[in-house]
């Protein structure tokens, strides 16, 4: 299987270099941004999203590695295939991002999955007829949508029942059981970190050797399957961050963990960067190279951020800028840049917007709204306006916040702007988004 994937990848690359093959055009226009898709939440029918909206040029598709490779070497392409089918019908394109990080599959971390879990909302008891709980399971992490991230097995009651460190956040029954995985049940799995609040999730260590090998195999398979699909407008490069943006850690506890992990893996701090960011840069370059190899025909973008936050934002920005400079020099015209924090007070003074503007003339560049203006959450419009408590600017109306934000994205030279679906569907914003579409040259 692995040798076949490698052979097909080489054949695909050689074919792309021969006459008759060409790089796809850069994506342009307004891109609809719906929620993430999975086997439980597929893209749905064409009427379920604004595929036929004349203002929309494309739809951004987001899904997780755990959904797309639920078993090692066994791929679930159904949700991506359905999205491409909707794009074909509507004559649109899709932007695709498959995230790793906190959506890495359980099997990668030595996890064993069971499909017959029974829980009660708020209860710390988990039962399963097939799990055969052992005393060695005590202390291991349970990975499940029905429990908070980082939930551990606290004690074993019997072979079919355990007590957990946290209560269930939903109930399940024998007729509708929950799926759960016990991490590290199998030896040799990739290293991971239970992230500290405000971050959440179980994140595989990006530079873990097994994680890198398996992610590269996945990217090869993804490229073989989709690179030559004309409806695939762009791909967001991932595999070295928490989700899609290049965040790695925010709290000092997590930063300390990644620094120690990097040192243990043989990476050394430099005069400007701690060991964790040295490891991150090396891993980012390795994964970008794999995407470039596997998607010779498709525009590729990286979603910038500060990989280290908190008190380490300065060194995080240095690391991100290092990758921008390396990418532009190594893959001129192919290393695209995105930012996912567009709001009404965005300026070129922010390094991510400046990076986009610097390469706008010959490289795919795009931007994503920080949040939807149209929302039941009153904080959204405050965040989009950069007003109290998030900033010092005046609170804007939804119309003005979306309009000013989009205008800033256009001014940075972006080819496309990803707009949350709630704003796409808001009739009051239809005219302004149509105007911004024209401003984008689409």
PDB file of N, CA, C and O in Angstrom, residues 47-109:
ATOM      1  N   UNK A  47     -28.862  22.861  -1.620  1.00  0.00           N
ATOM      2  CA  UNK A  47     -29.647  23.939  -1.023  1.00  0.00           C
ATOM      3  C   UNK A  47     -29.260  24.218   0.425  1.00  0.00           C
ATOM      4  O   UNK A  47     -29.699  25.220   1.003  1.00  0.00           O
ATOM      5  N   UNK A  48     -28.432  23.359   1.009  1.00  0.00           N
ATOM      6  CA  UNK A  48     -28.062  23.523   2.413  1.00  0.00           C
ATOM      7  C   UNK A  48     -27.017  24.607   2.629  1.00  0.00           C
ATOM      8  O   UNK A  48     -26.782  25.033   3.769  1.00  0.00           O
ATOM      9  N   UNK A  49     -26.357  25.033   1.552  1.00  0.00           N
ATOM     10  CA  UNK A  49     -25.343  26.092   1.624  1.00  0.00           C
ATOM     11  C   UNK A  49     -25.490  26.968   0.383  1.00  0.00           C
ATOM     12  O   UNK A  49     -26.109  26.554  -0.612  1.00  0.00           O
ATOM     13  N   UNK A  50     -24.937  28.170   0.386  1.00  0.00           N
ATOM     14  CA  UNK A  50     -25.161  29.100  -0.741  1.00  0.00           C
ATOM     15  C   UNK A  50     -24.327  28.795  -1.982  1.00  0.00           C
ATOM     16  O   UNK A  50     -23.683  29.678  -2.554  1.00  0.00           O
ATOM     17  N   UNK A  51     -24.371  27.531  -2.416  1.00  0.00           N
ATOM     18  CA  UNK A  51     -23.645  27.151  -3.624  1.00  0.00           C
ATOM     19  C   UNK A  51     -24.117  27.936  -4.842  1.00  0.00           C
ATOM     20  O   UNK A  51     -23.317  28.235  -5.745  1.00  0.00           O
ATOM     21  N   UNK A  52     -25.409  28.248  -4.893  1.00  0.00           N
ATOM     22  CA  UNK A  52     -25.968  28.908  -6.066  1.00  0.00           C
ATOM     23  C   UNK A  52     -26.034  30.427  -5.921  1.00  0.00           C
ATOM     24  O   UNK A  52     -26.560  31.113  -6.803  1.00  0.00           O
ATOM     25  N   UNK A  53     -25.487  30.957  -4.840  1.00  0.00           N
ATOM     26  CA  UNK A  53     -25.438  32.398  -4.632  1.00  0.00           C
ATOM     27  C   UNK A  53     -24.459  33.002  -5.636  1.00  0.00           C
ATOM     28  O   UNK A  53     -23.286  32.617  -5.696  1.00  0.00           O
ATOM     29  N   UNK A  54     -24.941  33.963  -6.430  1.00  0.00           N
ATOM     30  CA  UNK A  54     -24.111  34.534  -7.488  1.00  0.00           C
ATOM     31  C   UNK A  54     -22.900  35.284  -6.945  1.00  0.00           C
ATOM     32  O   UNK A  54     -21.901  35.461  -7.655  1.00  0.00           O
ATOM     33  N   UNK A  55     -22.974  35.726  -5.696  1.00  0.00           N
ATOM     34  CA  UNK A  55     -21.850  36.457  -5.102  1.00  0.00           C
ATOM     35  C   UNK A  55     -20.711  35.521  -4.724  1.00  0.00           C
ATOM     36  O   UNK A  55     -19.551  35.925  -4.667  1.00  0.00           O
ATOM     37  N   UNK A  56     -21.036  34.269  -4.487  1.00  0.00           N
ATOM     38  CA  UNK A  56     -20.059  33.297  -3.988  1.00  0.00           C
ATOM     39  C   UNK A  56     -19.283  32.659  -5.140  1.00  0.00           C
ATOM     40  O   UNK A  56     -19.869  32.123  -6.073  1.00  0.00           O
ATOM     41  N   UNK A  57     -17.955  32.711  -5.045  1.00  0.00           N
ATOM     42  CA  UNK A  57     -17.102  32.080  -6.053  1.00  0.00           C
ATOM     43  C   UNK A  57     -16.721  30.660  -5.669  1.00  0.00           C
ATOM     44  O   UNK A  57     -16.492  29.814  -6.534  1.00  0.00           O
ATOM     45  N   UNK A  58     -16.658  30.414  -4.372  1.00  0.00           N
ATOM     46  CA  UNK A  58     -16.255  29.099  -3.905  1.00  0.00           C
ATOM     47  C   UNK A  58     -16.701  28.859  -2.479  1.00  0.00           C
ATOM     48  O   UNK A  58     -17.270  29.742  -1.828  1.00  0.00           O
ATOM     49  N   UNK A  59     -16.436  27.660  -1.982  1.00  0.00           N
ATOM     50  CA  UNK A  59     -16.814  27.262  -0.627  1.00  0.00           C
ATOM     51  C   UNK A  59     -15.597  26.631   0.030  1.00  0.00           C
ATOM     52  O   UNK A  59     -14.954  25.749  -0.552  1.00  0.00           O
ATOM     53  N   UNK A  60     -15.268  27.083   1.225  1.00  0.00           N
ATOM     54  CA  UNK A  60     -14.140  26.526   1.977  1.00  0.00           C
ATOM     55  C   UNK A  60     -14.597  25.287   2.734  1.00  0.00           C
ATOM     56  O   UNK A  60     -15.526  25.343   3.538  1.00  0.00           O
ATOM     57  N   UNK A  61     -13.936  24.189   2.485  1.00  0.00           N
ATOM     58  CA  UNK A  61     -14.261  22.917   3.125  1.00  0.00           C
ATOM     59  C   UNK A  61     -13.206  22.616   4.178  1.00  0.00           C
ATOM     60  O   UNK A  61     -12.003  22.599   3.898  1.00  0.00           O
ATOM     61  N   UNK A  62     -13.672  22.364   5.403  1.00  0.00           N
ATOM     62  CA  UNK A  62     -12.767  22.037   6.515  1.00  0.00           C
ATOM     63  C   UNK A  62     -13.193  20.701   7.116  1.00  0.00           C
ATOM     64  O   UNK A  62     -14.366  20.469   7.386  1.00  0.00           O
ATOM     65  N   UNK A  63     -12.229  19.828   7.299  1.00  0.00           N
ATOM     66  CA  UNK A  63     -12.497  18.554   7.950  1.00  0.00           C
ATOM     67  C   UNK A  63     -11.224  18.113   8.670  1.00  0.00           C
ATOM     68  O   UNK A  63     -10.167  18.728   8.523  1.00  0.00           O
ATOM     69  N   UNK A  64     -11.320  17.049   9.466  1.00  0.00           N
ATOM     70  CA  UNK A  64     -10.191  16.604  10.264  1.00  0.00           C
ATOM     71  C   UNK A  64      -9.550  15.340   9.727  1.00  0.00           C
ATOM     72  O   UNK A  64     -10.194  14.534   9.028  1.00  0.00           O
ATOM     73  N   UNK A  65      -8.300  15.160  10.061  1.00  0.00           N
ATOM     74  CA  UNK A  65      -7.580  13.932   9.701  1.00  0.00           C
ATOM     75  C   UNK A  65      -8.273  12.726  10.318  1.00  0.00           C
ATOM     76  O   UNK A  65      -8.368  11.660   9.687  1.00  0.00           O
ATOM     77  N   UNK A  66      -8.786  12.882  11.547  1.00  0.00           N
ATOM     78  CA  UNK A  66      -9.457  11.755  12.200  1.00  0.00           C
ATOM     79  C   UNK A  66     -10.680  11.301  11.423  1.00  0.00           C
ATOM     80  O   UNK A  66     -11.014  10.112  11.401  1.00  0.00           O
ATOM     81  N   UNK A  67     -11.351  12.225  10.742  1.00  0.00           N
ATOM     82  CA  UNK A  67     -12.518  11.867   9.935  1.00  0.00           C
ATOM     83  C   UNK A  67     -12.107  11.248   8.600  1.00  0.00           C
ATOM     84  O   UNK A  67     -12.810  10.393   8.067  1.00  0.00           O
ATOM     85  N   UNK A  68     -10.965  11.673   8.053  1.00  0.00           N
ATOM     86  CA  UNK A  68     -10.585  11.303   6.694  1.00  0.00           C
ATOM     87  C   UNK A  68      -9.703  10.061   6.638  1.00  0.00           C
ATOM     88  O   UNK A  68      -9.634   9.392   5.601  1.00  0.00           O
ATOM     89  N   UNK A  69      -9.036   9.739   7.741  1.00  0.00           N
ATOM     90  CA  UNK A  69      -8.293   8.475   7.828  1.00  0.00           C
ATOM     91  C   UNK A  69      -8.603   7.840   9.190  1.00  0.00           C
ATOM     92  O   UNK A  69      -7.747   7.787  10.078  1.00  0.00           O
ATOM     93  N   UNK A  70      -9.822   7.334   9.364  1.00  0.00           N
ATOM     94  CA  UNK A  70     -10.228   6.817  10.675  1.00  0.00           C
ATOM     95  C   UNK A  70      -9.458   5.572  11.104  1.00  0.00           C
ATOM     96  O   UNK A  70      -9.368   5.272  12.295  1.00  0.00           O
ATOM     97  N   UNK A  71      -8.910   4.869  10.135  1.00  0.00           N
ATOM     98  CA  UNK A  71      -8.076   3.691  10.398  1.00  0.00           C
ATOM     99  C   UNK A  71      -6.803   3.868   9.587  1.00  0.00           C
ATOM    100  O   UNK A  71      -6.831   4.375   8.454  1.00  0.00           O
ATOM    101  N   UNK A  72      -5.684   3.476  10.138  1.00  0.00           N
ATOM    102  CA  UNK A  72      -4.392   3.630   9.473  1.00  0.00           C
ATOM    103  C   UNK A  72      -4.427   3.041   8.061  1.00  0.00           C
ATOM    104  O   UNK A  72      -4.654   1.845   7.864  1.00  0.00           O
ATOM    105  N   UNK A  73      -4.244   3.910   7.058  1.00  0.00           N
ATOM    106  CA  UNK A  73      -4.213   3.470   5.669  1.00  0.00           C
ATOM    107  C   UNK A  73      -5.566   3.265   5.026  1.00  0.00           C
ATOM    108  O   UNK A  73      -5.648   2.916   3.845  1.00  0.00           O
ATOM    109  N   UNK A  74      -6.657   3.499   5.767  1.00  0.00           N
ATOM    110  CA  UNK A  74      -8.018   3.366   5.226  1.00  0.00           C
ATOM    111  C   UNK A  74      -8.632   4.763   5.184  1.00  0.00           C
ATOM    112  O   UNK A  74      -8.794   5.405   6.230  1.00  0.00           O
ATOM    113  N   UNK A  75      -8.993   5.223   3.999  1.00  0.00           N
ATOM    114  CA  UNK A  75      -9.408   6.607   3.826  1.00  0.00           C
ATOM    115  C   UNK A  75     -10.909   6.740   3.621  1.00  0.00           C
ATOM    116  O   UNK A  75     -11.528   5.922   2.933  1.00  0.00           O
ATOM    117  N   UNK A  76     -11.448   7.770   4.216  1.00  0.00           N
ATOM    118  CA  UNK A  76     -12.849   8.146   4.025  1.00  0.00           C
ATOM    119  C   UNK A  76     -12.873   9.430   3.211  1.00  0.00           C
ATOM    120  O   UNK A  76     -12.713  10.526   3.746  1.00  0.00           O
ATOM    121  N   UNK A  77     -13.088   9.297   1.901  1.00  0.00           N
ATOM    122  CA  UNK A  77     -13.118  10.459   1.019  1.00  0.00           C
ATOM    123  C   UNK A  77     -14.545  10.965   0.787  1.00  0.00           C
ATOM    124  O   UNK A  77     -14.742  11.922   0.042  1.00  0.00           O
ATOM    125  N   UNK A  78     -15.527  10.335   1.397  1.00  0.00           N
ATOM    126  CA  UNK A  78     -16.933  10.610   1.049  1.00  0.00           C
ATOM    127  C   UNK A  78     -17.305  12.075   1.196  1.00  0.00           C
ATOM    128  O   UNK A  78     -17.941  12.658   0.302  1.00  0.00           O
ATOM    129  N   UNK A  79     -16.916  12.706   2.318  1.00  0.00           N
ATOM    130  CA  UNK A  79     -17.341  14.078   2.550  1.00  0.00           C
ATOM    131  C   UNK A  79     -16.675  15.068   1.582  1.00  0.00           C
ATOM    132  O   UNK A  79     -17.308  16.015   1.120  1.00  0.00           O
ATOM    133  N   UNK A  80     -15.411  14.827   1.259  1.00  0.00           N
ATOM    134  CA  UNK A  80     -14.742  15.694   0.284  1.00  0.00           C
ATOM    135  C   UNK A  80     -15.323  15.470  -1.105  1.00  0.00           C
ATOM    136  O   UNK A  80     -15.555  16.416  -1.866  1.00  0.00           O
ATOM    137  N   UNK A  81     -15.584  14.204  -1.454  1.00  0.00           N
ATOM    138  CA  UNK A  81     -16.173  13.904  -2.763  1.00  0.00           C
ATOM    139  C   UNK A  81     -17.534  14.577  -2.921  1.00  0.00           C
ATOM    140  O   UNK A  81     -17.854  15.119  -3.989  1.00  0.00           O
ATOM    141  N   UNK A  82     -18.338  14.556  -1.866  1.00  0.00           N
ATOM    142  CA  UNK A  82     -19.654  15.207  -1.922  1.00  0.00           C
ATOM    143  C   UNK A  82     -19.506  16.707  -2.130  1.00  0.00           C
ATOM    144  O   UNK A  82     -20.276  17.323  -2.888  1.00  0.00           O
ATOM    145  N   UNK A  83     -18.522  17.298  -1.484  1.00  0.00           N
ATOM    146  CA  UNK A  83     -18.294  18.740  -1.633  1.00  0.00           C
ATOM    147  C   UNK A  83     -17.875  19.073  -3.060  1.00  0.00           C
ATOM    148  O   UNK A  83     -18.338  20.061  -3.645  1.00  0.00           O
ATOM    149  N   UNK A  84     -17.011  18.260  -3.637  1.00  0.00           N
ATOM    150  CA  UNK A  84     -16.591  18.486  -5.021  1.00  0.00           C
ATOM    151  C   UNK A  84     -17.756  18.301  -5.991  1.00  0.00           C
ATOM    152  O   UNK A  84     -17.854  19.010  -7.002  1.00  0.00           O
ATOM    153  N   UNK A  85     -18.645  17.368  -5.687  1.00  0.00           N
ATOM    154  CA  UNK A  85     -19.823  17.165  -6.538  1.00  0.00           C
ATOM    155  C   UNK A  85     -20.721  18.404  -6.510  1.00  0.00           C
ATOM    156  O   UNK A  85     -21.246  18.823  -7.554  1.00  0.00           O
ATOM    157  N   UNK A  86     -20.892  19.007  -5.332  1.00  0.00           N
ATOM    158  CA  UNK A  86     -21.698  20.233  -5.238  1.00  0.00           C
ATOM    159  C   UNK A  86     -21.012  21.364  -6.006  1.00  0.00           C
ATOM    160  O   UNK A  86     -21.677  22.179  -6.650  1.00  0.00           O
ATOM    161  N   UNK A  87     -19.680  21.408  -5.941  1.00  0.00           N
ATOM    162  CA  UNK A  87     -18.939  22.436  -6.670  1.00  0.00           C
ATOM    163  C   UNK A  87     -19.112  22.270  -8.183  1.00  0.00           C
ATOM    164  O   UNK A  87     -19.260  23.249  -8.920  1.00  0.00           O
ATOM    165  N   UNK A  88     -19.109  21.026  -8.645  1.00  0.00           N
ATOM    166  CA  UNK A  88     -19.306  20.764 -10.067  1.00  0.00           C
ATOM    167  C   UNK A  88     -20.684  21.221 -10.518  1.00  0.00           C
ATOM    168  O   UNK A  88     -20.832  21.894 -11.551  1.00  0.00           O
ATOM    169  N   UNK A  89     -21.698  20.879  -9.742  1.00  0.00           N
ATOM    170  CA  UNK A  89     -23.076  21.255 -10.093  1.00  0.00           C
ATOM    171  C   UNK A  89     -23.263  22.764 -10.129  1.00  0.00           C
ATOM    172  O   UNK A  89     -23.934  23.308 -11.022  1.00  0.00           O
ATOM    173  N   UNK A  90     -22.662  23.453  -9.163  1.00  0.00           N
ATOM    174  CA  UNK A  90     -22.855  24.902  -9.038  1.00  0.00           C
ATOM    175  C   UNK A  90     -21.835  25.720  -9.811  1.00  0.00           C
ATOM    176  O   UNK A  90     -21.902  26.943  -9.836  1.00  0.00           O
ATOM    177  N   UNK A  91     -20.866  25.025 -10.430  1.00  0.00           N
ATOM    178  CA  UNK A  91     -19.794  25.686 -11.174  1.00  0.00           C
ATOM    179  C   UNK A  91     -18.970  26.601 -10.263  1.00  0.00           C
ATOM    180  O   UNK A  91     -18.568  27.699 -10.653  1.00  0.00           O
ATOM    181  N   UNK A  92     -18.723  26.131  -9.062  1.00  0.00           N
ATOM    182  CA  UNK A  92     -17.876  26.837  -8.106  1.00  0.00           C
ATOM    183  C   UNK A  92     -16.596  26.028  -7.898  1.00  0.00           C
ATOM    184  O   UNK A  92     -16.412  24.966  -8.488  1.00  0.00           O
ATOM    185  N   UNK A  93     -15.733  26.518  -7.033  1.00  0.00           N
ATOM    186  CA  UNK A  93     -14.569  25.743  -6.611  1.00  0.00           C
ATOM    187  C   UNK A  93     -14.634  25.569  -5.093  1.00  0.00           C
ATOM    188  O   UNK A  93     -15.423  26.216  -4.409  1.00  0.00           O
ATOM    189  N   UNK A  94     -13.795  24.691  -4.568  1.00  0.00           N
ATOM    190  CA  UNK A  94     -13.672  24.567  -3.119  1.00  0.00           C
ATOM    191  C   UNK A  94     -12.234  24.864  -2.709  1.00  0.00           C
ATOM    192  O   UNK A  94     -11.292  24.626  -3.464  1.00  0.00           O
ATOM    193  N   UNK A  95     -12.104  25.417  -1.516  1.00  0.00           N
ATOM    194  CA  UNK A  95     -10.821  25.481  -0.843  1.00  0.00           C
ATOM    195  C   UNK A  95     -10.835  24.387   0.212  1.00  0.00           C
ATOM    196  O   UNK A  95     -11.823  24.246   0.935  1.00  0.00           O
ATOM    197  N   UNK A  96      -9.773  23.609   0.300  1.00  0.00           N
ATOM    198  CA  UNK A  96      -9.778  22.438   1.182  1.00  0.00           C
ATOM    199  C   UNK A  96      -8.701  22.548   2.249  1.00  0.00           C
ATOM    200  O   UNK A  96      -7.546  22.855   1.948  1.00  0.00           O
ATOM    201  N   UNK A  97      -9.102  22.278   3.476  1.00  0.00           N
ATOM    202  CA  UNK A  97      -8.138  22.171   4.563  1.00  0.00           C
ATOM    203  C   UNK A  97      -8.460  20.959   5.410  1.00  0.00           C
ATOM    204  O   UNK A  97      -9.555  20.863   5.964  1.00  0.00           O
ATOM    205  N   UNK A  98      -7.536  20.002   5.476  1.00  0.00           N
ATOM    206  CA  UNK A  98      -7.674  18.850   6.366  1.00  0.00           C
ATOM    207  C   UNK A  98      -6.715  19.078   7.528  1.00  0.00           C
ATOM    208  O   UNK A  98      -5.499  19.146   7.327  1.00  0.00           O
ATOM    209  N   UNK A  99      -7.247  19.218   8.718  1.00  0.00           N
ATOM    210  CA  UNK A  99      -6.419  19.560   9.867  1.00  0.00           C
ATOM    211  C   UNK A  99      -5.880  18.308  10.559  1.00  0.00           C
ATOM    212  O   UNK A  99      -6.500  17.248  10.540  1.00  0.00           O
ATOM    213  N   UNK A 100      -4.714  18.464  11.179  1.00  0.00           N
ATOM    214  CA  UNK A 100      -4.111  17.398  11.987  1.00  0.00           C
ATOM    215  C   UNK A 100      -4.154  17.875  13.441  1.00  0.00           C
ATOM    216  O   UNK A 100      -5.227  18.117  13.972  1.00  0.00           O
ATOM    217  N   UNK A 101      -2.993  18.048  14.095  1.00  0.00           N
ATOM    218  CA  UNK A 101      -2.982  18.646  15.419  1.00  0.00           C
ATOM    219  C   UNK A 101      -3.959  18.038  16.403  1.00  0.00           C
ATOM    220  O   UNK A 101      -3.821  16.883  16.804  1.00  0.00           O
ATOM    221  N   UNK A 102      -5.011  18.792  16.765  1.00  0.00           N
ATOM    222  CA  UNK A 102      -5.994  18.290  17.723  1.00  0.00           C
ATOM    223  C   UNK A 102      -7.059  17.423  17.058  1.00  0.00           C
ATOM    224  O   UNK A 102      -7.957  16.931  17.741  1.00  0.00           O
ATOM    225  N   UNK A 103      -6.966  17.244  15.745  1.00  0.00           N
ATOM    226  CA  UNK A 103      -7.884  16.315  15.070  1.00  0.00           C
ATOM    227  C   UNK A 103      -7.120  15.111  14.511  1.00  0.00           C
ATOM    228  O   UNK A 103      -7.581  14.454  13.584  1.00  0.00           O
ATOM    229  N   UNK A 104      -5.950  14.842  15.062  1.00  0.00           N
ATOM    230  CA  UNK A 104      -5.218  13.633  14.661  1.00  0.00           C
ATOM    231  C   UNK A 104      -6.011  12.407  15.089  1.00  0.00           C
ATOM    232  O   UNK A 104      -6.660  12.402  16.134  1.00  0.00           O
ATOM    233  N   UNK A 105      -5.990  11.334  14.295  1.00  0.00           N
ATOM    234  CA  UNK A 105      -6.760  10.140  14.641  1.00  0.00           C
ATOM    235  C   UNK A 105      -6.205   9.435  15.868  1.00  0.00           C
ATOM    236  O   UNK A 105      -4.993   9.453  16.136  1.00  0.00           O
ATOM    237  N   UNK A 106      -7.098   8.812  16.612  1.00  0.00           N
ATOM    238  CA  UNK A 106      -6.695   8.136  17.851  1.00  0.00           C
ATOM    239  C   UNK A 106      -5.657   7.047  17.609  1.00  0.00           C
ATOM    240  O   UNK A 106      -4.754   6.848  18.428  1.00  0.00           O
ATOM    241  N   UNK A 107      -5.775   6.313  16.482  1.00  0.00           N
ATOM    242  CA  UNK A 107      -4.839   5.224  16.235  1.00  0.00           C
ATOM    243  C   UNK A 107      -3.390   5.710  16.181  1.00  0.00           C
ATOM    244  O   UNK A 107      -2.460   4.970  16.510  1.00  0.00           O
ATOM    245  N   UNK A 108      -3.186   6.972  15.758  1.00  0.00           N
ATOM    246  CA  UNK A 108      -1.841   7.516  15.674  1.00  0.00           C
ATOM    247  C   UNK A 108      -1.192   7.589  17.050  1.00  0.00           C
ATOM    248  O   UNK A 108       0.037   7.458  17.182  1.00  0.00           O
ATOM    249  N   UNK A 109      -2.004   7.808  18.079  1.00  0.00           N
ATOM    250  CA  UNK A 109      -1.501   7.954  19.450  1.00  0.00           C
ATOM    251  C   UNK A 109      -1.661   6.663  20.244  1.00  0.00           C
ATOM    252  O   UNK A 109      -1.814   6.678  21.465  1.00  0.00           O
TER     253      UNK A 109
END
